[in-house]
């Protein structure tokens, strides 16, 4: 009798992103909702037609959607976004509605970069991008504490440089 060998499923990576990511994602999303709400208020004030109730209903719906989005999305993303390195691979999971798990062998790593926009700097967060020889694109680890990101970059760089085989 032949039994099929089953490959183990990808497990969630061990490390979470920074707890400050929740506040960062909330603040970033709030700016978009504030812009939309402000636009609706200006439209209501400048509208010369008698559509007041439609504007108020639209504004109420926007506020309800914003509240739900701001309450759920950042915490959900925090629960999903994870990363890990081992001696052989870099592994990341991201998303909040659609999830993606990606890993790359150290021997395939070409570059390791950090990104930090003005908003990320305000929250002391750094994003790390690991570029590989894969046509699928880079692996991104979002919203790490600055010091954690710095250590991660140093670790990946050292391990990739020490990899025996160059699979690129």
JSON list of C-alpha atoms in Angstrom, two decimals:
[
{"chain": "A", "resi": 1, "resn": "UNK", "atom": "CA", "xyz": [0.00, 0.00, 0.00]},
{"chain": "A", "resi": 2, "resn": "UNK", "atom": "CA", "xyz": [1.34, 3.43, -0.95]},
{"chain": "A", "resi": 3, "resn": "UNK", "atom": "CA", "xyz": [0.91, 6.29, 1.49]},
{"chain": "A", "resi": 4, "resn": "UNK", "atom": "CA", "xyz": [1.31, 9.84, 0.36]},
{"chain": "A", "resi": 5, "resn": "UNK", "atom": "CA", "xyz": [3.85, 11.96, 2.15]},
{"chain": "A", "resi": 6, "resn": "UNK", "atom": "CA", "xyz": [2.27, 15.22, 3.18]},
{"chain": "A", "resi": 7, "resn": "UNK", "atom": "CA", "xyz": [4.33, 18.40, 3.18]},
{"chain": "A", "resi": 8, "resn": "UNK", "atom": "CA", "xyz": [3.92, 20.43, 6.36]},
{"chain": "A", "resi": 9, "resn": "UNK", "atom": "CA", "xyz": [1.84, 23.57, 5.96]},
{"chain": "A", "resi": 10, "resn": "UNK", "atom": "CA", "xyz": [3.46, 26.96, 6.41]},
{"chain": "A", "resi": 11, "resn": "UNK", "atom": "CA", "xyz": [2.98, 27.96, 10.02]},
{"chain": "A", "resi": 12, "resn": "UNK", "atom": "CA", "xyz": [2.60, 31.54, 11.17]},
{"chain": "A", "resi": 13, "resn": "UNK", "atom": "CA", "xyz": [5.97, 33.20, 11.78]},
{"chain": "A", "resi": 14, "resn": "UNK", "atom": "CA", "xyz": [6.86, 33.60, 15.45]},
{"chain": "A", "resi": 15, "resn": "UNK", "atom": "CA", "xyz": [7.44, 37.36, 15.84]},
{"chain": "A", "resi": 16, "resn": "UNK", "atom": "CA", "xyz": [4.80, 40.06, 15.90]},
{"chain": "A", "resi": 17, "resn": "UNK", "atom": "CA", "xyz": [5.36, 43.57, 14.65]},
{"chain": "A", "resi": 18, "resn": "UNK", "atom": "CA", "xyz": [5.60, 46.49, 17.08]},
{"chain": "A", "resi": 19, "resn": "UNK", "atom": "CA", "xyz": [2.59, 47.17, 19.31]},
{"chain": "A", "resi": 20, "resn": "UNK", "atom": "CA", "xyz": [2.88, 50.80, 18.16]},
{"chain": "A", "resi": 21, "resn": "UNK", "atom": "CA", "xyz": [1.76, 49.55, 14.74]},
{"chain": "A", "resi": 22, "resn": "UNK", "atom": "CA", "xyz": [-1.84, 49.51, 16.01]},
{"chain": "A", "resi": 23, "resn": "UNK", "atom": "CA", "xyz": [-1.70, 53.24, 16.79]},
{"chain": "A", "resi": 24, "resn": "UNK", "atom": "CA", "xyz": [0.15, 53.92, 13.53]},
{"chain": "A", "resi": 25, "resn": "UNK", "atom": "CA", "xyz": [-2.38, 52.06, 11.37]},
{"chain": "A", "resi": 26, "resn": "UNK", "atom": "CA", "xyz": [-5.25, 53.70, 13.27]},
{"chain": "A", "resi": 27, "resn": "UNK", "atom": "CA", "xyz": [-3.84, 57.20, 12.82]},
{"chain": "A", "resi": 28, "resn": "UNK", "atom": "CA", "xyz": [-3.03, 56.65, 9.15]},
{"chain": "A", "resi": 29, "resn": "UNK", "atom": "CA", "xyz": [-6.53, 55.35, 8.42]},
{"chain": "A", "resi": 30, "resn": "UNK", "atom": "CA", "xyz": [-8.12, 58.13, 10.50]},
{"chain": "A", "resi": 31, "resn": "UNK", "atom": "CA", "xyz": [-6.52, 60.75, 8.26]},
{"chain": "A", "resi": 32, "resn": "UNK", "atom": "CA", "xyz": [-8.30, 59.30, 5.24]},
{"chain": "A", "resi": 33, "resn": "UNK", "atom": "CA", "xyz": [-11.62, 59.12, 7.05]},
{"chain": "A", "resi": 34, "resn": "UNK", "atom": "CA", "xyz": [-11.20, 62.71, 8.31]},
{"chain": "A", "resi": 35, "resn": "UNK", "atom": "CA", "xyz": [-10.56, 63.93, 4.76]},
{"chain": "A", "resi": 36, "resn": "UNK", "atom": "CA", "xyz": [-13.69, 62.16, 3.50]},
{"chain": "A", "resi": 37, "resn": "UNK", "atom": "CA", "xyz": [-15.78, 63.49, 6.40]},
{"chain": "A", "resi": 38, "resn": "UNK", "atom": "CA", "xyz": [-14.47, 67.03, 5.90]},
{"chain": "A", "resi": 39, "resn": "UNK", "atom": "CA", "xyz": [-15.36, 66.83, 2.22]},
{"chain": "A", "resi": 40, "resn": "UNK", "atom": "CA", "xyz": [-18.89, 65.76, 3.09]},
{"chain": "A", "resi": 41, "resn": "UNK", "atom": "CA", "xyz": [-19.28, 68.62, 5.58]},
{"chain": "A", "resi": 42, "resn": "UNK", "atom": "CA", "xyz": [-18.03, 71.17, 3.03]},
{"chain": "A", "resi": 43, "resn": "UNK", "atom": "CA", "xyz": [-20.41, 69.72, 0.41]},
{"chain": "A", "resi": 44, "resn": "UNK", "atom": "CA", "xyz": [-23.29, 69.97, 2.89]},
{"chain": "A", "resi": 45, "resn": "UNK", "atom": "CA", "xyz": [-22.48, 73.62, 3.69]},
{"chain": "A", "resi": 46, "resn": "UNK", "atom": "CA", "xyz": [-22.01, 74.63, 0.04]},
{"chain": "A", "resi": 47, "resn": "UNK", "atom": "CA", "xyz": [-24.91, 72.64, -1.43]},
{"chain": "A", "resi": 48, "resn": "UNK", "atom": "CA", "xyz": [-27.56, 75.02, -2.67]},
{"chain": "A", "resi": 49, "resn": "UNK", "atom": "CA", "xyz": [-30.19, 72.31, -3.11]},
{"chain": "A", "resi": 50, "resn": "UNK", "atom": "CA", "xyz": [-32.51, 71.07, -0.44]},
{"chain": "A", "resi": 51, "resn": "UNK", "atom": "CA", "xyz": [-30.76, 67.71, 0.04]},
{"chain": "A", "resi": 52, "resn": "UNK", "atom": "CA", "xyz": [-29.97, 68.22, 3.73]},
{"chain": "A", "resi": 53, "resn": "UNK", "atom": "CA", "xyz": [-31.29, 64.88, 4.94]},
{"chain": "A", "resi": 54, "resn": "UNK", "atom": "CA", "xyz": [-29.34, 62.98, 2.26]},
{"chain": "A", "resi": 55, "resn": "UNK", "atom": "CA", "xyz": [-26.14, 64.72, 3.38]},
{"chain": "A", "resi": 56, "resn": "UNK", "atom": "CA", "xyz": [-26.81, 63.93, 7.04]},
{"chain": "A", "resi": 57, "resn": "UNK", "atom": "CA", "xyz": [-27.52, 60.26, 6.25]},
{"chain": "A", "resi": 58, "resn": "UNK", "atom": "CA", "xyz": [-24.37, 60.09, 4.12]},
{"chain": "A", "resi": 59, "resn": "UNK", "atom": "CA", "xyz": [-22.31, 61.66, 6.90]},
{"chain": "A", "resi": 60, "resn": "UNK", "atom": "CA", "xyz": [-23.79, 59.27, 9.49]},
{"chain": "A", "resi": 61, "resn": "UNK", "atom": "CA", "xyz": [-22.97, 56.26, 7.30]},
{"chain": "A", "resi": 62, "resn": "UNK", "atom": "CA", "xyz": [-19.42, 57.55, 6.80]},
{"chain": "A", "resi": 63, "resn": "UNK", "atom": "CA", "xyz": [-18.93, 58.02, 10.55]},
{"chain": "A", "resi": 64, "resn": "UNK", "atom": "CA", "xyz": [-20.25, 54.52, 11.28]},
{"chain": "A", "resi": 65, "resn": "UNK", "atom": "CA", "xyz": [-18.03, 52.92, 8.62]},
{"chain": "A", "resi": 66, "resn": "UNK", "atom": "CA", "xyz": [-15.02, 54.89, 9.86]},
{"chain": "A", "resi": 67, "resn": "UNK", "atom": "CA", "xyz": [-15.63, 53.85, 13.46]},
{"chain": "A", "resi": 68, "resn": "UNK", "atom": "CA", "xyz": [-15.92, 50.17, 12.48]},
{"chain": "A", "resi": 69, "resn": "UNK", "atom": "CA", "xyz": [-12.84, 50.33, 10.26]},
{"chain": "A", "resi": 70, "resn": "UNK", "atom": "CA", "xyz": [-10.74, 52.12, 12.87]},
{"chain": "A", "resi": 71, "resn": "UNK", "atom": "CA", "xyz": [-11.84, 49.72, 15.61]},
{"chain": "A", "resi": 72, "resn": "UNK", "atom": "CA", "xyz": [-11.21, 46.49, 13.68]},
{"chain": "A", "resi": 73, "resn": "UNK", "atom": "CA", "xyz": [-8.55, 46.95, 10.98]},
{"chain": "A", "resi": 74, "resn": "UNK", "atom": "CA", "xyz": [-5.48, 47.94, 13.04]},
{"chain": "A", "resi": 75, "resn": "UNK", "atom": "CA", "xyz": [-5.95, 45.17, 15.63]},
{"chain": "A", "resi": 76, "resn": "UNK", "atom": "CA", "xyz": [-6.69, 42.61, 12.95]},
{"chain": "A", "resi": 77, "resn": "UNK", "atom": "CA", "xyz": [-3.55, 43.57, 11.02]},
{"chain": "A", "resi": 78, "resn": "UNK", "atom": "CA", "xyz": [-1.52, 43.39, 14.23]},
{"chain": "A", "resi": 79, "resn": "UNK", "atom": "CA", "xyz": [-2.78, 39.85, 14.82]},
{"chain": "A", "resi": 80, "resn": "UNK", "atom": "CA", "xyz": [-1.85, 38.81, 11.26]},
{"chain": "A", "resi": 81, "resn": "UNK", "atom": "CA", "xyz": [1.43, 40.64, 10.49]},
{"chain": "A", "resi": 82, "resn": "UNK", "atom": "CA", "xyz": [4.34, 38.48, 11.65]},
{"chain": "A", "resi": 83, "resn": "UNK", "atom": "CA", "xyz": [7.92, 37.74, 10.72]},
{"chain": "A", "resi": 84, "resn": "UNK", "atom": "CA", "xyz": [10.75, 35.38, 11.54]},
{"chain": "A", "resi": 85, "resn": "UNK", "atom": "CA", "xyz": [14.27, 34.52, 10.49]},
{"chain": "A", "resi": 86, "resn": "UNK", "atom": "CA", "xyz": [16.08, 31.25, 10.87]},
{"chain": "A", "resi": 87, "resn": "UNK", "atom": "CA", "xyz": [19.57, 30.24, 9.84]},
{"chain": "A", "resi": 88, "resn": "UNK", "atom": "CA", "xyz": [18.20, 29.39, 6.41]},
{"chain": "A", "resi": 89, "resn": "UNK", "atom": "CA", "xyz": [15.18, 31.59, 5.64]},
{"chain": "A", "resi": 90, "resn": "UNK", "atom": "CA", "xyz": [13.40, 34.91, 6.06]},
{"chain": "A", "resi": 91, "resn": "UNK", "atom": "CA", "xyz": [9.70, 34.41, 6.62]},
{"chain": "A", "resi": 92, "resn": "UNK", "atom": "CA", "xyz": [6.88, 36.98, 6.67]},
{"chain": "A", "resi": 93, "resn": "UNK", "atom": "CA", "xyz": [3.11, 37.01, 6.86]},
{"chain": "A", "resi": 94, "resn": "UNK", "atom": "CA", "xyz": [1.04, 40.08, 6.05]},
{"chain": "A", "resi": 95, "resn": "UNK", "atom": "CA", "xyz": [-2.41, 41.31, 5.14]},
{"chain": "A", "resi": 96, "resn": "UNK", "atom": "CA", "xyz": [-5.64, 41.79, 6.98]},
{"chain": "A", "resi": 97, "resn": "UNK", "atom": "CA", "xyz": [-8.35, 40.66, 4.59]},
{"chain": "A", "resi": 98, "resn": "UNK", "atom": "CA", "xyz": [-6.13, 38.68, 2.23]},
{"chain": "A", "resi": 99, "resn": "UNK", "atom": "CA", "xyz": [-3.19, 36.94, 3.92]},
{"chain": "A", "resi": 100, "resn": "UNK", "atom": "CA", "xyz": [0.15, 36.22, 2.33]},
{"chain": "A", "resi": 101, "resn": "UNK", "atom": "CA", "xyz": [2.93, 34.06, 3.75]},
{"chain": "A", "resi": 102, "resn": "UNK", "atom": "CA", "xyz": [6.28, 34.23, 2.02]},
{"chain": "A", "resi": 103, "resn": "UNK", "atom": "CA", "xyz": [9.68, 32.82, 2.76]},
{"chain": "A", "resi": 104, "resn": "UNK", "atom": "CA", "xyz": [12.99, 33.23, 1.04]},
{"chain": "A", "resi": 105, "resn": "UNK", "atom": "CA", "xyz": [16.16, 31.20, 1.49]},
{"chain": "A", "resi": 106, "resn": "UNK", "atom": "CA", "xyz": [19.10, 33.24, 2.76]},
{"chain": "A", "resi": 107, "resn": "UNK", "atom": "CA", "xyz": [21.05, 32.11, -0.31]},
{"chain": "A", "resi": 108, "resn": "UNK", "atom": "CA", "xyz": [18.57, 33.93, -2.59]},
{"chain": "A", "resi": 109, "resn": "UNK", "atom": "CA", "xyz": [18.73, 37.30, -0.83]},
{"chain": "A", "resi": 110, "resn": "UNK", "atom": "CA", "xyz": [20.13, 40.10, -2.96]},
{"chain": "A", "resi": 111, "resn": "UNK", "atom": "CA", "xyz": [19.45, 43.25, -0.91]},
{"chain": "A", "resi": 112, "resn": "UNK", "atom": "CA", "xyz": [18.02, 44.26, 2.46]},
{"chain": "A", "resi": 113, "resn": "UNK", "atom": "CA", "xyz": [16.55, 47.74, 2.75]},
{"chain": "A", "resi": 114, "resn": "UNK", "atom": "CA", "xyz": [14.73, 49.82, 5.32]},
{"chain": "A", "resi": 115, "resn": "UNK", "atom": "CA", "xyz": [12.05, 52.41, 4.68]},
{"chain": "A", "resi": 116, "resn": "UNK", "atom": "CA", "xyz": [10.71, 54.99, 7.06]},
{"chain": "A", "resi": 117, "resn": "UNK", "atom": "CA", "xyz": [8.37, 57.75, 6.01]},
{"chain": "A", "resi": 118, "resn": "UNK", "atom": "CA", "xyz": [7.59, 60.82, 8.06]},
{"chain": "A", "resi": 119, "resn": "UNK", "atom": "CA", "xyz": [4.57, 59.16, 9.66]},
{"chain": "A", "resi": 120, "resn": "UNK", "atom": "CA", "xyz": [6.55, 56.01, 10.51]},
{"chain": "A", "resi": 121, "resn": "UNK", "atom": "CA", "xyz": [9.29, 58.14, 12.08]},
{"chain": "A", "resi": 122, "resn": "UNK", "atom": "CA", "xyz": [6.69, 59.82, 14.28]},
{"chain": "A", "resi": 123, "resn": "UNK", "atom": "CA", "xyz": [5.73, 56.38, 15.61]},
{"chain": "A", "resi": 124, "resn": "UNK", "atom": "CA", "xyz": [9.37, 55.12, 15.70]},
{"chain": "A", "resi": 125, "resn": "UNK", "atom": "CA", "xyz": [8.59, 52.36, 13.21]},
{"chain": "A", "resi": 126, "resn": "UNK", "atom": "CA", "xyz": [10.66, 50.99, 10.33]},
{"chain": "A", "resi": 127, "resn": "UNK", "atom": "CA", "xyz": [9.77, 48.75, 7.39]},
{"chain": "A", "resi": 128, "resn": "UNK", "atom": "CA", "xyz": [12.26, 46.16, 6.14]},
{"chain": "A", "resi": 129, "resn": "UNK", "atom": "CA", "xyz": [12.32, 44.94, 2.54]},
{"chain": "A", "resi": 130, "resn": "UNK", "atom": "CA", "xyz": [14.22, 41.80, 1.58]},
{"chain": "A", "resi": 131, "resn": "UNK", "atom": "CA", "xyz": [14.78, 41.56, -2.17]},
{"chain": "A", "resi": 132, "resn": "UNK", "atom": "CA", "xyz": [15.41, 38.14, -3.62]},
{"chain": "A", "resi": 133, "resn": "UNK", "atom": "CA", "xyz": [15.97, 36.58, -7.01]},
{"chain": "A", "resi": 134, "resn": "UNK", "atom": "CA", "xyz": [12.29, 35.61, -7.03]},
{"chain": "A", "resi": 135, "resn": "UNK", "atom": "CA", "xyz": [10.01, 36.88, -9.76]},
{"chain": "A", "resi": 136, "resn": "UNK", "atom": "CA", "xyz": [7.33, 37.12, -7.05]},
{"chain": "A", "resi": 137, "resn": "UNK", "atom": "CA", "xyz": [8.96, 40.23, -5.65]},
{"chain": "A", "resi": 138, "resn": "UNK", "atom": "CA", "xyz": [10.43, 41.26, -2.31]},
{"chain": "A", "resi": 139, "resn": "UNK", "atom": "CA", "xyz": [9.43, 40.17, 1.17]},
{"chain": "A", "resi": 140, "resn": "UNK", "atom": "CA", "xyz": [8.26, 43.11, 3.28]},
{"chain": "A", "resi": 141, "resn": "UNK", "atom": "CA", "xyz": [8.12, 43.25, 7.06]},
{"chain": "A", "resi": 142, "resn": "UNK", "atom": "CA", "xyz": [6.09, 46.29, 8.11]},
{"chain": "A", "resi": 143, "resn": "UNK", "atom": "CA", "xyz": [6.00, 48.32, 11.31]},
{"chain": "A", "resi": 144, "resn": "UNK", "atom": "CA", "xyz": [8.95, 47.08, 13.33]},
{"chain": "A", "resi": 145, "resn": "UNK", "atom": "CA", "xyz": [10.43, 49.00, 16.26]},
{"chain": "A", "resi": 146, "resn": "UNK", "atom": "CA", "xyz": [13.43, 50.93, 14.95]},
{"chain": "A", "resi": 147, "resn": "UNK", "atom": "CA", "xyz": [15.92, 48.91, 17.02]},
{"chain": "A", "resi": 148, "resn": "UNK", "atom": "CA", "xyz": [14.33, 45.58, 16.05]},
{"chain": "A", "resi": 149, "resn": "UNK", "atom": "CA", "xyz": [14.51, 46.56, 12.36]},
{"chain": "A", "resi": 150, "resn": "UNK", "atom": "CA", "xyz": [18.16, 47.55, 12.70]},
{"chain": "A", "resi": 151, "resn": "UNK", "atom": "CA", "xyz": [18.99, 44.20, 14.33]},
{"chain": "A", "resi": 152, "resn": "UNK", "atom": "CA", "xyz": [16.96, 42.30, 11.73]},
{"chain": "A", "resi": 153, "resn": "UNK", "atom": "CA", "xyz": [18.81, 43.96, 8.86]},
{"chain": "A", "resi": 154, "resn": "UNK", "atom": "CA", "xyz": [22.18, 43.18, 10.45]},
{"chain": "A", "resi": 155, "resn": "UNK", "atom": "CA", "xyz": [21.15, 39.57, 11.10]},
{"chain": "A", "resi": 156, "resn": "UNK", "atom": "CA", "xyz": [19.83, 38.96, 7.58]},
{"chain": "A", "resi": 157, "resn": "UNK", "atom": "CA", "xyz": [22.84, 40.62, 6.00]},
{"chain": "A", "resi": 158, "resn": "UNK", "atom": "CA", "xyz": [25.25, 38.48, 8.03]},
{"chain": "A", "resi": 159, "resn": "UNK", "atom": "CA", "xyz": [23.36, 35.24, 7.35]},
{"chain": "A", "resi": 160, "resn": "UNK", "atom": "CA", "xyz": [22.91, 35.95, 3.64]},
{"chain": "A", "resi": 161, "resn": "UNK", "atom": "CA", "xyz": [26.62, 36.73, 3.35]},
{"chain": "A", "resi": 162, "resn": "UNK", "atom": "CA", "xyz": [27.52, 33.50, 5.10]},
{"chain": "A", "resi": 163, "resn": "UNK", "atom": "CA", "xyz": [25.17, 31.33, 3.00]},
{"chain": "A", "resi": 164, "resn": "UNK", "atom": "CA", "xyz": [27.12, 28.47, 1.45]},
{"chain": "A", "resi": 165, "resn": "UNK", "atom": "CA", "xyz": [25.32, 28.33, -1.87]},
{"chain": "A", "resi": 166, "resn": "UNK", "atom": "CA", "xyz": [24.43, 31.30, -4.01]},
{"chain": "A", "resi": 167, "resn": "UNK", "atom": "CA", "xyz": [21.07, 30.37, -5.44]},
{"chain": "A", "resi": 168, "resn": "UNK", "atom": "CA", "xyz": [20.66, 33.66, -7.27]}
]
